[in-house]
Amino acid sequence: EHYGAGAWVAERPVKTAQKACLPPYVSGIELVDSTLHLVQDLPTPAVGSSEEAALQWQAEADAAVALGLSSLLRQLLASEFKAVAPERQVSVTFVRLSPAVYRCQLRWRHSDHKEQEGEEGTVSVSGHGASVAEALLISKHRLLGNLGHWSGPSDPRLQRLLDVSACLTELHQHISEVAASRREAFATETPALGASLEVGVFDGERDLHTRVVDLLQLFCCLLRDPPPCREVCWEALARAWTLFLALQDTARLRRLVQSAAAGCSVGIPLALWAKLAEASAWCPGFLALEPLDELSIAEDSAAASYVRHNLYSLLLEQRMQLEQELGKRSGQLVNINIKWQLGAEGWICSYDPTSVPGTISGKGSVLWLSAGVQDMGGLLCEVVDDGRALVRGAPALGTLVAILGTTRPRCQALPCYAAVQGRQREALLALLLDESQGPFDPSLRSIIVDSWGAKADFPIVAALASGCPKALVDDESKARLVGQLGRGSPQGVVPCWLDECIAGSTADDTYAIPLPACRPVPRRIAKESPLLGTFTPAQRAAVQCALSRRLTMVRGPPGTGKTHVAAAIISEALRKVPGDARVLAVTQSHAAAVNLHRRLEQFDVKVARVGTTLRPREVVEQRLFAQLRSSDLAADGEFEVLARVARQESRMAESTIASTPAGSSAVALAAGIAPSALTTLQFGIMQRMARQADAVVMTCATSGNRGLLRGGGPFPLLVLDEAGQCIEPGPLVPLSLGCESLTAVGDEKQLPAVVLDRAAERRGLGRSLFERCVQTCIVSPGSGFVLLDEQRRMHPSIAEFPFEFFYGGGVGNAVELTRDRPPMPGFPWPSPFCQVCFVDCGPQTRCEDSHASSDGRSHANLKEATALVAVLAHCIAAGTLAADIAVVTGYSAQQALLQRSIRSKLGISAEGVRVDTVDGIQGAERDLVLVSTVRAGFSGEVGFMRDPRRINVLLTRARRGIIVFGASYTLEGEAETWRPWMRWVDGKGAVMSLHTLETHYQDEVAHDHRASDLKQSSGERVADGREASKQQVLQRHHGRIVVEDQLDQHAVLCQAVDPWHLVSGPPPPEPCQEPELVCSSSRWTPYVDPHSQKTWYYNETTGQSAWDMPSPDNAQLTCPERYVS
């Protein structure tokens, strides 16, 4: 405080402080453990007095205690004191009693400042020493003894702790020495090294396994009967845990966990359990997490139980993701230069981040390091800082030492979600902090935690959720509410219970708080958006509920306008929040964030979409970027640089380099800027945009990046879109920003959260917070839960089954849908009143059954794909735009097969058709949707397509028509959803067999041929006033001859792509020479060989063939024919 916060403090704080504490600068200040302390001089006792004798005796006794503390014991004592008595709970006072005697007094108090069972609320001790540091050491020793966290040097349990600590230190030194000797051998190119590399055994490693096993046995003895200083024991266990995991021995690991459980009946601290579990999750393929699930924790609060359950599920999912990423790991490994050092958390490597291709700067990236030895595996390292990574998982001790012993390991970056999961774990652990120190709003924290588990008190939680945060209640609303009460309260006085209700509780009806004078607050949005005038009553109720409650859940079935309602909530909230407060909107997916941002711009909201994964073009295209670019804030030219990079990115968008992991670097270099400089520049611009915006749109994952949101106002309201697709820990990340109110918009009856690990899914990780709050009635209809009950997307016949089956008929249709949604042309709909059709491809033989893909993880069905592409061709030929059609399947292998078939058979005519999976089509809609269910076996197994929520999404993407291809026998075998749908569609008369569809198209093509023949023989021409329709254009696409004529376009396209209409039989003779024209009105027909792609022309009148079609004035060209060789 005296010297201020100058630059010298930040550059050399400890060195400067030490110098500043010495004369002649200042006197009476001592620096102990990097902390400045005032030392008060007391009068020296008279020589020979009783006070001097007592002081001398106490000083000698404390000096004897200090001499009995070895350096290792002093380290353990300091660690135990730091864990037991945090700085915020300890006050320290130093006095100098004589030139050679100092006294330190410690006062420790519990965190809750109240007396606890069997203990005083405050403990005070003192210690003496020849220096300030020694007096502080004795005081800590005495305080830990009074609290029961330390014992005398004769305690055998303390001796076992010393043995374990010494053994662990020696083992770390041994590993470092072995690694150093190996590096020296590499440097000197020792000839004997090659043979050692082949078998993975090096000098000095032979007894490493034995040493680690011996250390594990010492830990078992220590934990079975631990000393009073248990915090030090837990710290040592955490340091050694990585070595125990490298043993890859589940039995020994389980024995160690059982010893800890036996020696600590009340359980281990949750913080220690979290450390061990997190380290175990970095060992894919090794069941290291399962033994920890049997270990109880010391904390018995609802928050601790909630955190442990969700943390364990998250770590199971992380392990599965790492296992899958390692299984499909591909790409080139590069050698990088690294330096190793042993830190408090483990081994840390320093490297040049630019030397690793594909890495993402920042905390949470994952590196895979290999020593280059065959069958040895590699290390998993987590990037903890720019250019620094911490060793997380090793498949064996030999692998650990081998990689620590090289300075140029082979490296590769893994695309995983460690950073996202790390933020979710941090948010979970933050729930354990008390209300005064935690980042969460106390009321929302109580709603989330107290509603979980068997002891949840749902009525109390529901009452808390109904309260309205003070940030959403302005003075005008409060005055209006008081006026409506009409209970005789004095003028200008607010009932005390009103503010209590706002806080979420109830109190007596007494009047005590004066009403503050209403003052005008500048509003960002002066008046209500005109778009609200088109809202349904349910949509308006959702907006009003979100602005008057602490917790609101809005369920939006398909087509009911969920995103539109979310944008309206944000727009109206900005008219109420005070001062510089903003609204934060988060989504689960990037596509949903883009959609919500566009809707907010339609509402004229000053909104910014930010995130670390945004490309420069996505930032530049935002309206707020253009506004700031033209303002004084863009005077430094950074906006112009980013705009130039965005233009370069647009030019490279179609190239292959833009889609590679190094695409951003290539774009930056092409624009004349270094990639690292571009990252810094774009981050800074997004920071400015977030500070200037009234609403910020992000994904749940990127909302944990506090740097992007630094410097702006608070976020009293959080709007969560796609709430049904978020795992429960997901929304905790944005809520940890201190949001006071949560509005979740979603639908738990559509796509769930993606969970790969089956054990984690059984534990409920896939259930969202939205679903839990609805199921446990924390919110209910009329009290925080709103159902959007009118859909404006689908024809009523398409919406009939899903809304009746999944929503109990609680959703209606807009009146104009029947008129505005006519049937799609090009398909013979079986029922004129139902725009849903099921094409039964029939039971298939064993050789025709749907087959697994090459990787065994997906399935494909060629027969369904062929039929679907044929129907797609007819629909496009009938005039349907390709951009209005979507092809959906549940399997990635079928998706790839359909994409290849459409590209090869339809070419450019099908550009714009969206071919996607069920998970990818969520949130999208098209006029026509073609569905391939793929599975067609006699076993009745539908596999991935059995999930009712995915079926709901599948059946609700179409506006004007949906055609489902599948095997009725297989689908009826799934009794929960597909069988009821099959019975419904059959009752509507909307089932068609594949043979019936083939026959219809064959008759249609034959009719087109007869009509063409009739017109050609009579010389008729169709004249509709458009010159283009009278011309016949010959175009060549991808080596194929396609003859297009508007009159015969339907037949031409169908014949070109439809395998049902191939002309069989021998081909006409190939031409031997140029024919002699014998008739000026000859009719020439082109023939195309599908294998050789040769084309020639045959004259049906004269029987002649020609390589080139003669072109007299009245020569006629008919539709091309194809034959089967």
PDB file of C-alpha atoms in Angstrom, residues 652-887:
ATOM      1  CA  MET A 652     -10.106 -19.852 -50.722  1.00  0.00           C
ATOM      2  CA  ALA A 653     -13.391 -21.268 -49.445  1.00  0.00           C
ATOM      3  CA  GLU A 654     -13.759 -23.738 -52.279  1.00  0.00           C
ATOM      4  CA  SER A 655     -10.170 -24.957 -52.146  1.00  0.00           C
ATOM      5  CA  THR A 656      -9.116 -28.006 -50.211  1.00  0.00           C
ATOM      6  CA  ILE A 657      -6.622 -26.136 -48.064  1.00  0.00           C
ATOM      7  CA  ALA A 658      -9.340 -24.081 -46.398  1.00  0.00           C
ATOM      8  CA  SER A 659     -10.882 -27.218 -44.896  1.00  0.00           C
ATOM      9  CA  THR A 660      -7.678 -28.714 -43.510  1.00  0.00           C
ATOM     10  CA  PRO A 661      -6.526 -28.263 -39.894  1.00  0.00           C
ATOM     11  CA  ALA A 662      -3.954 -25.798 -41.155  1.00  0.00           C
ATOM     12  CA  GLY A 663      -6.567 -23.882 -43.131  1.00  0.00           C
ATOM     13  CA  SER A 664      -6.544 -20.855 -40.846  1.00  0.00           C
ATOM     14  CA  SER A 665      -2.763 -20.622 -41.092  1.00  0.00           C
ATOM     15  CA  ALA A 666      -2.905 -20.868 -44.873  1.00  0.00           C
ATOM     16  CA  VAL A 667      -5.519 -18.138 -45.084  1.00  0.00           C
ATOM     17  CA  ALA A 668      -3.504 -15.883 -42.791  1.00  0.00           C
ATOM     18  CA  LEU A 669      -0.286 -16.360 -44.733  1.00  0.00           C
ATOM     19  CA  ALA A 670      -2.086 -15.745 -48.020  1.00  0.00           C
ATOM     20  CA  ALA A 671      -3.426 -12.490 -46.567  1.00  0.00           C
ATOM     21  CA  GLY A 672       0.049 -11.392 -45.496  1.00  0.00           C
ATOM     22  CA  ILE A 673      -0.253 -11.826 -41.718  1.00  0.00           C
ATOM     23  CA  ALA A 674       1.287 -14.310 -39.317  1.00  0.00           C
ATOM     24  CA  PRO A 675      -1.156 -16.950 -37.969  1.00  0.00           C
ATOM     25  CA  SER A 676      -0.366 -16.092 -34.350  1.00  0.00           C
ATOM     26  CA  ALA A 677      -0.873 -12.393 -35.053  1.00  0.00           C
ATOM     27  CA  LEU A 678      -4.213 -13.152 -36.723  1.00  0.00           C
ATOM     28  CA  THR A 679      -5.355 -15.135 -33.667  1.00  0.00           C
ATOM     29  CA  THR A 680      -4.457 -12.266 -31.349  1.00  0.00           C
ATOM     30  CA  LEU A 681      -6.047  -9.672 -33.619  1.00  0.00           C
ATOM     31  CA  GLN A 682      -9.324 -11.575 -34.020  1.00  0.00           C
ATOM     32  CA  PHE A 683      -9.507 -12.286 -30.285  1.00  0.00           C
ATOM     33  CA  GLY A 684      -9.111  -8.607 -29.522  1.00  0.00           C
ATOM     34  CA  ILE A 685     -11.803  -7.596 -32.006  1.00  0.00           C
ATOM     35  CA  MET A 686     -14.218 -10.145 -30.560  1.00  0.00           C
ATOM     36  CA  GLN A 687     -13.475  -8.733 -27.106  1.00  0.00           C
ATOM     37  CA  ARG A 688     -14.459  -5.251 -28.332  1.00  0.00           C
ATOM     38  CA  MET A 689     -17.599  -6.586 -29.948  1.00  0.00           C
ATOM     39  CA  ALA A 690     -18.623  -8.399 -26.749  1.00  0.00           C
ATOM     40  CA  ARG A 691     -18.048  -5.258 -24.670  1.00  0.00           C
ATOM     41  CA  GLN A 692     -20.101  -3.099 -27.027  1.00  0.00           C
ATOM     42  CA  ALA A 693     -22.927  -5.609 -27.518  1.00  0.00           C
ATOM     43  CA  ASP A 694     -26.143  -5.737 -25.513  1.00  0.00           C
ATOM     44  CA  ALA A 695     -26.427  -9.491 -26.068  1.00  0.00           C
ATOM     45  CA  VAL A 696     -23.645 -12.039 -26.553  1.00  0.00           C
ATOM     46  CA  VAL A 697     -24.166 -15.378 -28.309  1.00  0.00           C
ATOM     47  CA  MET A 698     -21.767 -18.248 -27.637  1.00  0.00           C
ATOM     48  CA  THR A 699     -21.741 -22.004 -27.332  1.00  0.00           C
ATOM     49  CA  CYS A 700     -21.781 -23.588 -23.877  1.00  0.00           C
ATOM     50  CA  ALA A 701     -18.190 -24.700 -24.335  1.00  0.00           C
ATOM     51  CA  THR A 702     -16.747 -21.315 -25.343  1.00  0.00           C
ATOM     52  CA  SER A 703     -18.634 -19.467 -22.608  1.00  0.00           C
ATOM     53  CA  GLY A 704     -15.966 -20.717 -20.219  1.00  0.00           C
ATOM     54  CA  ASN A 705     -13.416 -18.472 -21.945  1.00  0.00           C
ATOM     55  CA  ARG A 706     -13.512 -15.542 -19.537  1.00  0.00           C
ATOM     56  CA  GLY A 707     -11.055 -13.555 -21.630  1.00  0.00           C
ATOM     57  CA  LEU A 708     -13.620 -12.999 -24.384  1.00  0.00           C
ATOM     58  CA  LEU A 709     -16.114 -11.518 -21.918  1.00  0.00           C
ATOM     59  CA  ARG A 710     -13.686  -9.502 -19.821  1.00  0.00           C
ATOM     60  CA  GLY A 711     -14.369  -5.810 -19.390  1.00  0.00           C
ATOM     61  CA  GLY A 712     -18.122  -5.770 -19.963  1.00  0.00           C
ATOM     62  CA  GLY A 713     -21.165  -5.590 -17.747  1.00  0.00           C
ATOM     63  CA  PRO A 714     -22.738  -8.455 -15.832  1.00  0.00           C
ATOM     64  CA  PHE A 715     -25.109 -11.075 -17.241  1.00  0.00           C
ATOM     65  CA  PRO A 716     -28.206 -11.212 -15.026  1.00  0.00           C
ATOM     66  CA  LEU A 717     -30.109 -13.339 -17.559  1.00  0.00           C
ATOM     67  CA  LEU A 718     -28.929 -16.496 -19.302  1.00  0.00           C
ATOM     68  CA  VAL A 719     -30.928 -17.878 -22.232  1.00  0.00           C
ATOM     69  CA  LEU A 720     -30.056 -21.487 -23.064  1.00  0.00           C
ATOM     70  CA  ASP A 721     -31.146 -22.686 -26.506  1.00  0.00           C
ATOM     71  CA  GLU A 722     -31.121 -26.396 -27.420  1.00  0.00           C
ATOM     72  CA  ALA A 723     -31.421 -27.076 -23.700  1.00  0.00           C
ATOM     73  CA  GLY A 724     -32.549 -30.665 -24.283  1.00  0.00           C
ATOM     74  CA  GLN A 725     -29.245 -31.522 -26.009  1.00  0.00           C
ATOM     75  CA  CYS A 726     -26.941 -30.364 -23.178  1.00  0.00           C
ATOM     76  CA  ILE A 727     -25.639 -32.757 -20.576  1.00  0.00           C
ATOM     77  CA  GLU A 728     -26.341 -31.455 -17.092  1.00  0.00           C
ATOM     78  CA  PRO A 729     -22.826 -30.089 -16.390  1.00  0.00           C
ATOM     79  CA  GLY A 730     -22.935 -28.121 -19.667  1.00  0.00           C
ATOM     80  CA  PRO A 731     -25.053 -25.135 -18.528  1.00  0.00           C
ATOM     81  CA  LEU A 732     -22.983 -24.842 -15.343  1.00  0.00           C
ATOM     82  CA  VAL A 733     -20.189 -23.247 -17.379  1.00  0.00           C
ATOM     83  CA  PRO A 734     -22.152 -20.112 -18.396  1.00  0.00           C
ATOM     84  CA  LEU A 735     -24.032 -20.067 -15.075  1.00  0.00           C
ATOM     85  CA  SER A 736     -20.696 -19.721 -13.295  1.00  0.00           C
ATOM     86  CA  LEU A 737     -20.523 -16.190 -14.735  1.00  0.00           C
ATOM     87  CA  GLY A 738     -22.949 -15.149 -12.006  1.00  0.00           C
ATOM     88  CA  CYS A 739     -26.229 -15.244 -13.956  1.00  0.00           C
ATOM     89  CA  GLU A 740     -29.231 -14.632 -11.712  1.00  0.00           C
ATOM     90  CA  SER A 741     -31.933 -16.036 -13.993  1.00  0.00           C
ATOM     91  CA  LEU A 742     -32.044 -18.982 -16.377  1.00  0.00           C
ATOM     92  CA  THR A 743     -34.441 -19.481 -19.264  1.00  0.00           C
ATOM     93  CA  ALA A 744     -33.996 -22.819 -21.022  1.00  0.00           C
ATOM     94  CA  VAL A 745     -35.602 -23.302 -24.426  1.00  0.00           C
ATOM     95  CA  GLY A 746     -35.606 -26.795 -25.846  1.00  0.00           C
ATOM     96  CA  ASP A 747     -37.407 -30.086 -26.193  1.00  0.00           C
ATOM     97  CA  GLU A 748     -36.378 -33.183 -24.262  1.00  0.00           C
ATOM     98  CA  LYS A 749     -38.496 -35.277 -26.638  1.00  0.00           C
ATOM     99  CA  GLN A 750     -36.158 -34.561 -29.546  1.00  0.00           C
ATOM    100  CA  LEU A 751     -32.449 -35.341 -29.882  1.00  0.00           C
ATOM    101  CA  PRO A 752     -30.720 -36.058 -26.553  1.00  0.00           C
ATOM    102  CA  ALA A 753     -27.184 -35.181 -25.596  1.00  0.00           C
ATOM    103  CA  VAL A 754     -24.555 -37.299 -27.316  1.00  0.00           C
ATOM    104  CA  VAL A 755     -22.980 -39.683 -24.786  1.00  0.00           C
ATOM    105  CA  LEU A 756     -20.510 -42.298 -26.029  1.00  0.00           C
ATOM    106  CA  ASP A 757     -19.857 -44.230 -22.836  1.00  0.00           C
ATOM    107  CA  ARG A 758     -22.657 -46.651 -21.977  1.00  0.00           C
ATOM    108  CA  ALA A 759     -21.870 -46.619 -18.250  1.00  0.00           C
ATOM    109  CA  ALA A 760     -22.064 -42.820 -18.198  1.00  0.00           C
ATOM    110  CA  GLU A 761     -25.351 -42.963 -20.075  1.00  0.00           C
ATOM    111  CA  ARG A 762     -26.794 -45.391 -17.526  1.00  0.00           C
ATOM    112  CA  ARG A 763     -25.749 -43.001 -14.777  1.00  0.00           C
ATOM    113  CA  GLY A 764     -27.862 -40.285 -16.364  1.00  0.00           C
ATOM    114  CA  LEU A 765     -25.224 -38.143 -18.048  1.00  0.00           C
ATOM    115  CA  GLY A 766     -27.415 -37.965 -21.147  1.00  0.00           C
ATOM    116  CA  ARG A 767     -30.297 -36.424 -19.187  1.00  0.00           C
ATOM    117  CA  SER A 768     -30.277 -32.656 -19.457  1.00  0.00           C
ATOM    118  CA  LEU A 769     -31.000 -30.152 -16.719  1.00  0.00           C
ATOM    119  CA  PHE A 770     -34.064 -29.177 -18.754  1.00  0.00           C
ATOM    120  CA  GLU A 771     -35.420 -32.724 -18.654  1.00  0.00           C
ATOM    121  CA  ARG A 772     -34.693 -33.173 -14.948  1.00  0.00           C
ATOM    122  CA  CYS A 773     -36.449 -29.961 -13.964  1.00  0.00           C
ATOM    123  CA  VAL A 774     -39.527 -30.886 -15.987  1.00  0.00           C
ATOM    124  CA  GLN A 775     -39.686 -34.479 -14.745  1.00  0.00           C
ATOM    125  CA  THR A 776     -39.252 -33.550 -11.080  1.00  0.00           C
ATOM    126  CA  CYS A 777     -41.876 -30.768 -11.347  1.00  0.00           C
ATOM    127  CA  ILE A 778     -39.497 -28.001 -10.296  1.00  0.00           C
ATOM    128  CA  VAL A 779     -41.341 -26.207 -13.045  1.00  0.00           C
ATOM    129  CA  SER A 780     -44.892 -27.091 -14.051  1.00  0.00           C
ATOM    130  CA  PRO A 781     -47.578 -25.727 -16.389  1.00  0.00           C
ATOM    131  CA  GLY A 782     -48.535 -22.333 -15.095  1.00  0.00           C
ATOM    132  CA  SER A 783     -45.473 -22.181 -12.847  1.00  0.00           C
ATOM    133  CA  GLY A 784     -42.357 -21.815 -14.924  1.00  0.00           C
ATOM    134  CA  PHE A 785     -43.124 -24.343 -17.671  1.00  0.00           C
ATOM    135  CA  VAL A 786     -44.570 -23.224 -21.012  1.00  0.00           C
ATOM    136  CA  LEU A 787     -45.483 -25.477 -23.936  1.00  0.00           C
ATOM    137  CA  LEU A 788     -45.475 -23.824 -27.347  1.00  0.00           C
ATOM    138  CA  ASP A 789     -48.688 -25.315 -28.703  1.00  0.00           C
ATOM    139  CA  GLU A 790     -48.968 -24.207 -32.337  1.00  0.00           C
ATOM    140  CA  GLN A 791     -46.734 -25.408 -35.141  1.00  0.00           C
ATOM    141  CA  ARG A 792     -46.275 -23.554 -38.411  1.00  0.00           C
ATOM    142  CA  ARG A 793     -43.964 -25.877 -40.322  1.00  0.00           C
ATOM    143  CA  MET A 794     -45.601 -29.132 -41.399  1.00  0.00           C
ATOM    144  CA  HIS A 795     -48.713 -30.054 -43.291  1.00  0.00           C
ATOM    145  CA  PRO A 796     -51.256 -31.302 -40.720  1.00  0.00           C
ATOM    146  CA  SER A 797     -51.034 -34.847 -42.032  1.00  0.00           C
ATOM    147  CA  ILE A 798     -47.265 -34.882 -41.400  1.00  0.00           C
ATOM    148  CA  ALA A 799     -47.659 -33.481 -37.897  1.00  0.00           C
ATOM    149  CA  GLU A 800     -50.563 -35.719 -36.893  1.00  0.00           C
ATOM    150  CA  PHE A 801     -48.689 -38.796 -35.680  1.00  0.00           C
ATOM    151  CA  PRO A 802     -45.667 -37.197 -33.953  1.00  0.00           C
ATOM    152  CA  PHE A 803     -47.736 -34.633 -32.070  1.00  0.00           C
ATOM    153  CA  GLU A 804     -50.290 -37.199 -30.982  1.00  0.00           C
ATOM    154  CA  PHE A 805     -47.768 -39.887 -30.074  1.00  0.00           C
ATOM    155  CA  PHE A 806     -44.958 -37.826 -28.511  1.00  0.00           C
ATOM    156  CA  TYR A 807     -46.863 -34.825 -27.118  1.00  0.00           C
ATOM    157  CA  GLY A 808     -50.268 -36.291 -26.315  1.00  0.00           C
ATOM    158  CA  GLY A 809     -52.057 -34.119 -28.845  1.00  0.00           C
ATOM    159  CA  GLY A 810     -51.191 -30.899 -27.045  1.00  0.00           C
ATOM    160  CA  VAL A 811     -49.909 -29.131 -30.163  1.00  0.00           C
ATOM    161  CA  GLY A 812     -52.163 -27.710 -32.860  1.00  0.00           C
ATOM    162  CA  ASN A 813     -51.628 -26.531 -36.422  1.00  0.00           C
ATOM    163  CA  ALA A 814     -51.791 -23.046 -37.841  1.00  0.00           C
ATOM    164  CA  VAL A 815     -54.888 -22.531 -39.953  1.00  0.00           C
ATOM    165  CA  GLU A 816     -53.018 -21.683 -43.141  1.00  0.00           C
ATOM    166  CA  LEU A 817     -50.880 -24.850 -43.290  1.00  0.00           C
ATOM    167  CA  THR A 818     -53.354 -26.946 -45.311  1.00  0.00           C
ATOM    168  CA  ARG A 819     -53.575 -24.244 -47.971  1.00  0.00           C
ATOM    169  CA  ASP A 820     -49.883 -23.373 -48.087  1.00  0.00           C
ATOM    170  CA  ARG A 821     -48.506 -26.938 -48.099  1.00  0.00           C
ATOM    171  CA  PRO A 822     -49.622 -28.693 -51.345  1.00  0.00           C
ATOM    172  CA  PRO A 823     -48.249 -32.185 -52.106  1.00  0.00           C
ATOM    173  CA  MET A 824     -44.859 -32.488 -53.745  1.00  0.00           C
ATOM    174  CA  PRO A 825     -44.967 -33.322 -57.468  1.00  0.00           C
ATOM    175  CA  GLY A 826     -43.107 -36.217 -59.009  1.00  0.00           C
ATOM    176  CA  PHE A 827     -44.293 -38.869 -56.542  1.00  0.00           C
ATOM    177  CA  PRO A 828     -47.523 -40.915 -56.630  1.00  0.00           C
ATOM    178  CA  TRP A 829     -48.894 -40.222 -53.148  1.00  0.00           C
ATOM    179  CA  PRO A 830     -51.126 -43.185 -52.215  1.00  0.00           C
ATOM    180  CA  SER A 831     -53.559 -41.035 -50.261  1.00  0.00           C
ATOM    181  CA  PRO A 832     -54.663 -37.610 -51.531  1.00  0.00           C
ATOM    182  CA  PHE A 833     -55.194 -36.448 -47.956  1.00  0.00           C
ATOM    183  CA  CYS A 834     -51.912 -37.684 -46.443  1.00  0.00           C
ATOM    184  CA  GLN A 835     -48.549 -36.296 -47.437  1.00  0.00           C
ATOM    185  CA  VAL A 836     -46.723 -39.125 -45.692  1.00  0.00           C
ATOM    186  CA  CYS A 837     -45.770 -42.348 -47.460  1.00  0.00           C
ATOM    187  CA  PHE A 838     -43.971 -45.513 -46.490  1.00  0.00           C
ATOM    188  CA  VAL A 839     -42.267 -47.384 -49.327  1.00  0.00           C
ATOM    189  CA  ASP A 840     -41.952 -51.000 -48.277  1.00  0.00           C
ATOM    190  CA  CYS A 841     -38.781 -52.369 -49.798  1.00  0.00           C
ATOM    191  CA  GLY A 842     -39.827 -55.821 -48.596  1.00  0.00           C
ATOM    192  CA  PRO A 843     -38.025 -58.534 -46.689  1.00  0.00           C
ATOM    193  CA  GLN A 844     -34.634 -59.019 -48.237  1.00  0.00           C
ATOM    194  CA  THR A 845     -32.615 -62.134 -48.752  1.00  0.00           C
ATOM    195  CA  ARG A 846     -29.538 -62.736 -46.723  1.00  0.00           C
ATOM    196  CA  CYS A 847     -27.249 -61.499 -49.459  1.00  0.00           C
ATOM    197  CA  GLU A 848     -29.367 -58.370 -49.924  1.00  0.00           C
ATOM    198  CA  ASP A 849     -29.635 -57.501 -46.240  1.00  0.00           C
ATOM    199  CA  SER A 850     -28.217 -54.264 -44.940  1.00  0.00           C
ATOM    200  CA  HIS A 851     -24.520 -54.748 -44.408  1.00  0.00           C
ATOM    201  CA  ALA A 852     -22.031 -53.226 -42.016  1.00  0.00           C
ATOM    202  CA  SER A 853     -19.453 -50.762 -43.251  1.00  0.00           C
ATOM    203  CA  SER A 854     -15.774 -51.529 -43.425  1.00  0.00           C
ATOM    204  CA  ASP A 855     -15.104 -50.193 -39.928  1.00  0.00           C
ATOM    205  CA  GLY A 856     -17.983 -52.235 -38.454  1.00  0.00           C
ATOM    206  CA  ARG A 857     -19.502 -49.183 -36.798  1.00  0.00           C
ATOM    207  CA  SER A 858     -22.169 -48.310 -39.335  1.00  0.00           C
ATOM    208  CA  HIS A 859     -24.575 -49.915 -41.827  1.00  0.00           C
ATOM    209  CA  ALA A 860     -25.618 -49.361 -45.421  1.00  0.00           C
ATOM    210  CA  ASN A 861     -28.449 -50.641 -47.634  1.00  0.00           C
ATOM    211  CA  LEU A 862     -27.891 -50.520 -51.386  1.00  0.00           C
ATOM    212  CA  LYS A 863     -31.462 -51.473 -52.315  1.00  0.00           C
ATOM    213  CA  GLU A 864     -32.978 -48.608 -50.327  1.00  0.00           C
ATOM    214  CA  ALA A 865     -30.392 -46.198 -51.686  1.00  0.00           C
ATOM    215  CA  THR A 866     -31.208 -47.166 -55.284  1.00  0.00           C
ATOM    216  CA  ALA A 867     -34.947 -46.728 -54.785  1.00  0.00           C
ATOM    217  CA  LEU A 868     -34.488 -43.418 -52.955  1.00  0.00           C
ATOM    218  CA  VAL A 869     -32.264 -41.949 -55.674  1.00  0.00           C
ATOM    219  CA  ALA A 870     -34.798 -42.933 -58.329  1.00  0.00           C
ATOM    220  CA  VAL A 871     -37.605 -41.141 -56.471  1.00  0.00           C
ATOM    221  CA  LEU A 872     -35.332 -38.147 -55.981  1.00  0.00           C
ATOM    222  CA  ALA A 873     -34.700 -38.014 -59.728  1.00  0.00           C
ATOM    223  CA  HIS A 874     -38.418 -37.997 -60.523  1.00  0.00           C
ATOM    224  CA  CYS A 875     -39.113 -35.248 -57.983  1.00  0.00           C
ATOM    225  CA  ILE A 876     -36.360 -33.039 -59.382  1.00  0.00           C
ATOM    226  CA  ALA A 877     -37.578 -33.698 -62.907  1.00  0.00           C
ATOM    227  CA  ALA A 878     -41.075 -32.643 -61.834  1.00  0.00           C
ATOM    228  CA  GLY A 879     -39.775 -29.206 -60.916  1.00  0.00           C
ATOM    229  CA  THR A 880     -38.847 -29.472 -57.235  1.00  0.00           C
ATOM    230  CA  LEU A 881     -35.763 -27.439 -56.389  1.00  0.00           C
ATOM    231  CA  ALA A 882     -32.850 -29.503 -55.121  1.00  0.00           C
ATOM    232  CA  ALA A 883     -32.350 -27.063 -52.241  1.00  0.00           C
ATOM    233  CA  ASP A 884     -35.865 -27.905 -50.987  1.00  0.00           C
ATOM    234  CA  ILE A 885     -35.099 -31.614 -50.585  1.00  0.00           C
ATOM    235  CA  ALA A 886     -33.320 -33.413 -47.742  1.00  0.00           C
ATOM    236  CA  VAL A 887     -32.203 -37.026 -47.639  1.00  0.00           C
TER     237      VAL A 887
END
